[in-house]
Each structure stands twice: as structure tokens, then as C-alpha cells.
């Protein structure tokens, strides 16, 4: 364990763990690992804010022991039930015998569904605005239901103006650096955008309302310490980015996603991209089985245009495209002009299924382009024209 506990503000220590090896976070492909950030507050009372994934308990415990003995912990604040943050709770509660678990009512229910030993734990459930005095420092709690689970909440240290919002504002990136300025603010924002697109995109309205609530409550924020990735010493950068992402602001960009069996759908995809580029619209092309879905969704987050292509198999979509669209649908992107395109042998059907899904997402959907077997020169002209039409729509609606 190379990393020492790190004092992020006076008497508040990062005691989490860096997971250098994780690449698949419940189907969210992460390229550079992640961190599980837990924070120890040392005052007249000692509080641990969140824990780490079970397999990293030893690392976290060793870091805490460099500051206090585990038996001295008075409160374990569980901002979120999900097991990357609560996984070490049963082991902590065995060693921190006097500790009280502080969480929302939904948090208590969730923890007890996961950890049946919870019957032996003392709980203190909290609501927005509730405070817990530790000595010189005061914790205030802010419920954040569905950001991104019903139990989620943030903990705010009033005197330090430090917000610990758990998953919100996080990033899946493993690094030896703990602060935005060390990793590089632009680099940190890049990872935060990937994280937002793949975890928080469905909750844009809630994110906006929560940011307004923080303003209404008059919470000054000088630092944001999330539960994944780096800590924001420049909170305005990430708050501003969240405002933008949560409002589904779109750019003059077309994302084309396709799969292909014998190259026909690829030829259509390429012609669509070239058509859009000829109109000065930025175009991105992704292969469903070769490119990372998390990256594709990050591009889709702020693209105005979306084209989805699939070969037809058994009168429907090629299964990898269907899988990708299930992922897309679950993340509820908004504010797009979209189109389906497909190749088929006899009956057709893929573009019909894709069009239906795009309509269900309430996009403006253009008529699909279908081509039998191999596209002719005329078919490719049609695909190029479709790309130009998409580009015109994109530019016209921004
Ligand atoms: Fe990082 Fe929702 O867990």
C-alpha cells in the first residue's frame, strides 16, 4: 500500500483505495480503473464518510489506523448503499463497536437488505438539513434521491465548505493524484463526462433541480470530494459542466453507430458520415462490437444528430445493435434528430425496429434508409444525401 492517507482539509483525510485493475463496472467499460474514496473526519467525535469495496477493506483500514484506531470511530456516514461504497461496512462495524451508521431512511432499508447483520447496528437516519455536530466541525446532510439510487445523499462540512456527494461529480479513473489540478482539470472533466453520460444522464432533470436546491440552501462550496476519482479544488468547473450536461445542450455533431455483416451497412454509414461532414458538421463513426459503449454514449450525450445502422437478421436488428440500443435506451438521451439505416436480403425489418426505439425516445426521427444486399452507387448517393439532410437539421435546430 503505497498511498498514505491524505489530509484534504484540516482534519479531513482521504482514506480510500485506488482500484488500478477494474475495467468493467457493472457493464460500464472503464479504461483506467477507478477509486473508492472514503474520508475520515477527526474531531471531538470521529466520522468515516463512506467505505470502500469489500476487497479493499484492508487498504482502507490500514490508512485509517495511521490516524486513529478503528474502535475510535463514532459515526460511519453511508451516503449510498451501492456495494462499491458500503462493501466494507460489515467489517468496519465489527471493529468500530460504538459506531452509529448515519444514512437516509431508504439507505437504512437498503443496507439491511444487503447486510443482514445490520440488526446489530445502531442507525441514525437523516433528512435534508439535518446536522450532526462532531466538535468544531458540523456535518449537514442533503438527500439526493435517484442521484443515482433512492438512498443517495450528500454530506456537507459546513465549516470547511466541503461537499461529499458520493457518486455525483465522480469519475472512474485510477490515479496517484488526488486533486483536479494534479491530474489536470481538463483531463478530470473528460473522465467526469464519461461518468456522467453512463451513470447520471437519465437523471438530468433531477441534477438540475438539485443544483438549484444547493443554491437555495445557500451552501457555499469550496471543495467537492466525490466517492470516485479526483477531488475538485475547482468546484465551479464541474458544477458548470453538470449544468450543461443536465440541460442536454447539444452541439453540431452527428454520431453514427453501426454494425455490419458483409460490409453493406458500413458503406451506408461511411456515406452518411461523409455527407454530414460535407456540410461542416462534426461526424463520429462507431462500430458497435469494436468501440467502447461508454465512449459512444459520451459522444451521444451532447450530439444533436444520431444515426443507427444495422443489418437485418431474421426480420429484425442484428443482436449486437439490439444490445447497444437497450443500453442507449436505459440512459435516456434527449434532444436529437435521428435516423435508422439498414441493409437486408429479403424481408427487411431492422430499420423498423430501430425507428420505433428512436421514436420512443422522443427524438425527431427521419424516414429510414433501407438497401437490399449491396448498396449501388445510387444507394450510396442516397446515404450521402441523408448525411447532408441530417447536418442541415442539426444546424437548423441549434
Ligand atoms: Fe459508486 Fe452508485 O456507486
PDB file of C-alpha atoms in Angstrom, residues 10-151:
ATOM      1  CA  UNK A  10      -7.577  20.300   8.150  1.00  0.00           C
ATOM      2  CA  UNK A  11      -8.510  17.089   9.977  1.00  0.00           C
ATOM      3  CA  UNK A  12     -10.300  15.563   6.989  1.00  0.00           C
ATOM      4  CA  UNK A  13      -8.372  12.690   5.416  1.00  0.00           C
ATOM      5  CA  UNK A  14      -8.792  10.682   2.230  1.00  0.00           C
ATOM      6  CA  UNK A  15      -8.562   7.061   3.379  1.00  0.00           C
ATOM      7  CA  UNK A  16      -9.998   5.348   0.315  1.00  0.00           C
ATOM      8  CA  UNK A  17      -8.482   2.931  -2.169  1.00  0.00           C
ATOM      9  CA  UNK A  18      -7.304   3.028  -5.771  1.00  0.00           C
ATOM     10  CA  UNK A  19      -8.528   0.165  -7.950  1.00  0.00           C
ATOM     11  CA  UNK A  20      -5.999   0.119 -10.772  1.00  0.00           C
ATOM     12  CA  UNK A  21      -7.330  -3.046 -12.386  1.00  0.00           C
ATOM     13  CA  UNK A  22     -11.097  -2.660 -12.688  1.00  0.00           C
ATOM     14  CA  UNK A  23     -12.261  -2.393 -16.303  1.00  0.00           C
ATOM     15  CA  UNK A  24     -15.915  -3.413 -16.176  1.00  0.00           C
ATOM     16  CA  UNK A  25     -18.057  -1.545 -13.688  1.00  0.00           C
ATOM     17  CA  UNK A  26     -21.391  -3.366 -13.973  1.00  0.00           C
ATOM     18  CA  UNK A  27     -21.127  -3.186 -17.783  1.00  0.00           C
ATOM     19  CA  UNK A  28     -19.807   0.390 -17.790  1.00  0.00           C
ATOM     20  CA  UNK A  29     -16.465  -0.172 -19.540  1.00  0.00           C
ATOM     21  CA  UNK A  30     -13.817   1.837 -17.765  1.00  0.00           C
ATOM     22  CA  UNK A  31     -10.405   2.175 -19.327  1.00  0.00           C
ATOM     23  CA  UNK A  32      -8.310   3.370 -16.447  1.00  0.00           C
ATOM     24  CA  UNK A  33      -9.687   1.771 -13.295  1.00  0.00           C
ATOM     25  CA  UNK A  34     -11.339   3.756 -10.547  1.00  0.00           C
ATOM     26  CA  UNK A  35     -11.045   4.786  -6.923  1.00  0.00           C
ATOM     27  CA  UNK A  36     -13.318   4.278  -3.944  1.00  0.00           C
ATOM     28  CA  UNK A  37     -12.971   7.399  -1.861  1.00  0.00           C
ATOM     29  CA  UNK A  38     -13.671   7.280   1.844  1.00  0.00           C
ATOM     30  CA  UNK A  39     -12.964  10.220   4.130  1.00  0.00           C
ATOM     31  CA  UNK A  40     -12.116  10.305   7.812  1.00  0.00           C
ATOM     32  CA  UNK A  41     -13.018  13.359   9.872  1.00  0.00           C
ATOM     33  CA  UNK A  42     -11.154  13.699  13.140  1.00  0.00           C
ATOM     34  CA  UNK A  43     -12.754  15.983  15.718  1.00  0.00           C
ATOM     35  CA  UNK A  44     -14.110  15.508  19.242  1.00  0.00           C
ATOM     36  CA  UNK A  45     -16.095  12.776  17.505  1.00  0.00           C
ATOM     37  CA  UNK A  46     -14.626  10.789  14.626  1.00  0.00           C
ATOM     38  CA  UNK A  47     -16.632  10.146  11.478  1.00  0.00           C
ATOM     39  CA  UNK A  48     -15.908   7.959   8.496  1.00  0.00           C
ATOM     40  CA  UNK A  49     -17.693   9.098   5.338  1.00  0.00           C
ATOM     41  CA  UNK A  50     -18.456   6.049   3.213  1.00  0.00           C
ATOM     42  CA  UNK A  51     -16.302   2.941   2.915  1.00  0.00           C
ATOM     43  CA  UNK A  52     -14.745   1.048   0.018  1.00  0.00           C
ATOM     44  CA  UNK A  53     -15.432  -2.118  -1.971  1.00  0.00           C
ATOM     45  CA  UNK A  54     -15.085  -5.146   0.267  1.00  0.00           C
ATOM     46  CA  UNK A  55     -11.838  -6.397  -1.282  1.00  0.00           C
ATOM     47  CA  UNK A  56     -10.158  -3.063  -0.437  1.00  0.00           C
ATOM     48  CA  UNK A  57     -11.164  -3.080   3.231  1.00  0.00           C
ATOM     49  CA  UNK A  58      -7.595  -3.909   4.325  1.00  0.00           C
ATOM     50  CA  UNK A  59      -6.176  -0.896   2.494  1.00  0.00           C
ATOM     51  CA  UNK A  60      -8.747   1.474   3.923  1.00  0.00           C
ATOM     52  CA  UNK A  61      -8.368   0.086   7.429  1.00  0.00           C
ATOM     53  CA  UNK A  62      -4.578   0.458   7.253  1.00  0.00           C
ATOM     54  CA  UNK A  63      -4.933   4.083   6.196  1.00  0.00           C
ATOM     55  CA  UNK A  64      -7.411   4.820   8.980  1.00  0.00           C
ATOM     56  CA  UNK A  65      -5.122   3.159  11.555  1.00  0.00           C
ATOM     57  CA  UNK A  66      -2.375   5.593  10.651  1.00  0.00           C
ATOM     58  CA  UNK A  67      -4.648   8.290  12.112  1.00  0.00           C
ATOM     59  CA  UNK A  68      -6.951   6.623  14.667  1.00  0.00           C
ATOM     60  CA  UNK A  69      -7.815   3.141  15.819  1.00  0.00           C
ATOM     61  CA  UNK A  70     -10.945   1.762  14.167  1.00  0.00           C
ATOM     62  CA  UNK A  71     -12.561   1.393  17.596  1.00  0.00           C
ATOM     63  CA  UNK A  72     -12.477   5.190  17.938  1.00  0.00           C
ATOM     64  CA  UNK A  73     -14.882   5.769  15.044  1.00  0.00           C
ATOM     65  CA  UNK A  74     -18.138   7.260  16.346  1.00  0.00           C
ATOM     66  CA  UNK A  75     -20.074   7.597  13.099  1.00  0.00           C
ATOM     67  CA  UNK A  76     -19.980   5.860   9.753  1.00  0.00           C
ATOM     68  CA  UNK A  77     -21.882   8.002   7.286  1.00  0.00           C
ATOM     69  CA  UNK A  78     -23.250   5.891   4.448  1.00  0.00           C
ATOM     70  CA  UNK A  79     -24.084   8.309   1.656  1.00  0.00           C
ATOM     71  CA  UNK A  80     -25.024   5.465  -0.671  1.00  0.00           C
ATOM     72  CA  UNK A  81     -25.904   1.795  -0.346  1.00  0.00           C
ATOM     73  CA  UNK A  82     -24.249   0.506  -3.533  1.00  0.00           C
ATOM     74  CA  UNK A  83     -21.574  -2.008  -2.621  1.00  0.00           C
ATOM     75  CA  UNK A  84     -18.594  -0.134  -4.043  1.00  0.00           C
ATOM     76  CA  UNK A  85     -19.169   2.235  -1.083  1.00  0.00           C
ATOM     77  CA  UNK A  86     -20.857   0.057   1.518  1.00  0.00           C
ATOM     78  CA  UNK A  87     -18.933  -3.166   0.869  1.00  0.00           C
ATOM     79  CA  UNK A  88     -16.613  -2.723   3.849  1.00  0.00           C
ATOM     80  CA  UNK A  89     -19.353  -1.629   6.227  1.00  0.00           C
ATOM     81  CA  UNK A  90     -19.888  -5.043   7.909  1.00  0.00           C
ATOM     82  CA  UNK A  91     -16.157  -5.353   8.659  1.00  0.00           C
ATOM     83  CA  UNK A  92     -15.924  -1.771   9.911  1.00  0.00           C
ATOM     84  CA  UNK A  93     -18.962  -2.227  12.149  1.00  0.00           C
ATOM     85  CA  UNK A  94     -17.394  -5.299  13.751  1.00  0.00           C
ATOM     86  CA  UNK A  95     -14.299  -3.310  14.698  1.00  0.00           C
ATOM     87  CA  UNK A  96     -15.879   0.077  15.382  1.00  0.00           C
ATOM     88  CA  UNK A  97     -18.164  -1.275  18.054  1.00  0.00           C
ATOM     89  CA  UNK A  98     -19.561   2.043  19.256  1.00  0.00           C
ATOM     90  CA  UNK A  99     -20.130   3.467  15.774  1.00  0.00           C
ATOM     91  CA  UNK A 100     -23.534   4.667  14.621  1.00  0.00           C
ATOM     92  CA  UNK A 101     -24.446   4.330  10.950  1.00  0.00           C
ATOM     93  CA  UNK A 102     -25.792   7.611   9.585  1.00  0.00           C
ATOM     94  CA  UNK A 103     -27.866   7.372   6.402  1.00  0.00           C
ATOM     95  CA  UNK A 104     -31.225   8.177   4.879  1.00  0.00           C
ATOM     96  CA  UNK A 105     -34.304   6.107   5.700  1.00  0.00           C
ATOM     97  CA  UNK A 106     -34.007   4.479   2.244  1.00  0.00           C
ATOM     98  CA  UNK A 107     -30.331   3.921   2.991  1.00  0.00           C
ATOM     99  CA  UNK A 108     -31.158   2.009   6.167  1.00  0.00           C
ATOM    100  CA  UNK A 109     -33.618  -0.210   4.294  1.00  0.00           C
ATOM    101  CA  UNK A 110     -31.114  -0.822   1.502  1.00  0.00           C
ATOM    102  CA  UNK A 111     -28.211  -1.594   3.836  1.00  0.00           C
ATOM    103  CA  UNK A 112     -30.342  -4.074   5.748  1.00  0.00           C
ATOM    104  CA  UNK A 113     -31.324  -5.819   2.516  1.00  0.00           C
ATOM    105  CA  UNK A 114     -27.650  -6.199   1.638  1.00  0.00           C
ATOM    106  CA  UNK A 115     -26.197  -6.891   5.071  1.00  0.00           C
ATOM    107  CA  UNK A 116     -28.395  -8.960   7.338  1.00  0.00           C
ATOM    108  CA  UNK A 117     -26.040  -8.336  10.263  1.00  0.00           C
ATOM    109  CA  UNK A 118     -27.436  -4.786  10.279  1.00  0.00           C
ATOM    110  CA  UNK A 119     -29.832  -5.878  13.028  1.00  0.00           C
ATOM    111  CA  UNK A 120     -26.946  -5.409  15.438  1.00  0.00           C
ATOM    112  CA  UNK A 121     -26.054  -1.913  14.175  1.00  0.00           C
ATOM    113  CA  UNK A 122     -27.187   1.387  15.610  1.00  0.00           C
ATOM    114  CA  UNK A 123     -28.641   3.681  12.984  1.00  0.00           C
ATOM    115  CA  UNK A 124     -29.358   7.376  12.859  1.00  0.00           C
ATOM    116  CA  UNK A 125     -31.486   8.286   9.846  1.00  0.00           C
ATOM    117  CA  UNK A 126     -31.272  11.815   8.484  1.00  0.00           C
ATOM    118  CA  UNK A 127     -33.105  14.122   6.110  1.00  0.00           C
ATOM    119  CA  UNK A 128     -32.101  17.200   4.160  1.00  0.00           C
ATOM    120  CA  UNK A 129     -30.974  19.966   6.508  1.00  0.00           C
ATOM    121  CA  UNK A 130     -30.286  17.676   9.489  1.00  0.00           C
ATOM    122  CA  UNK A 131     -26.998  18.406  11.213  1.00  0.00           C
ATOM    123  CA  UNK A 132     -24.538  16.395  13.252  1.00  0.00           C
ATOM    124  CA  UNK A 133     -22.034  18.256  15.397  1.00  0.00           C
ATOM    125  CA  UNK A 134     -18.669  16.498  15.648  1.00  0.00           C
ATOM    126  CA  UNK A 135     -16.940  19.216  17.701  1.00  0.00           C
ATOM    127  CA  UNK A 136     -15.505  22.078  15.713  1.00  0.00           C
ATOM    128  CA  UNK A 137     -16.984  20.639  12.538  1.00  0.00           C
ATOM    129  CA  UNK A 138     -20.664  20.249  11.700  1.00  0.00           C
ATOM    130  CA  UNK A 139     -21.998  17.799   9.173  1.00  0.00           C
ATOM    131  CA  UNK A 140     -25.118  18.704   7.251  1.00  0.00           C
ATOM    132  CA  UNK A 141     -26.968  16.207   5.090  1.00  0.00           C
ATOM    133  CA  UNK A 142     -28.640  16.642   1.746  1.00  0.00           C
ATOM    134  CA  UNK A 143     -30.869  13.892   0.406  1.00  0.00           C
ATOM    135  CA  UNK A 144     -30.334  13.189  -3.273  1.00  0.00           C
ATOM    136  CA  UNK A 145     -32.926  10.533  -4.160  1.00  0.00           C
ATOM    137  CA  UNK A 146     -32.263   8.915  -7.538  1.00  0.00           C
ATOM    138  CA  UNK A 147     -28.883  10.586  -7.900  1.00  0.00           C
ATOM    139  CA  UNK A 148     -28.474   7.883  -8.607  1.00  0.00           C
ATOM    140  CA  UNK A 149     -30.268   5.482  -6.209  1.00  0.00           C
ATOM    141  CA  UNK A 150     -33.235   6.160  -3.907  1.00  0.00           C
ATOM    142  CA  UNK A 151     -30.954   6.185  -0.858  1.00  0.00           C
TER     143      UNK A 151
END
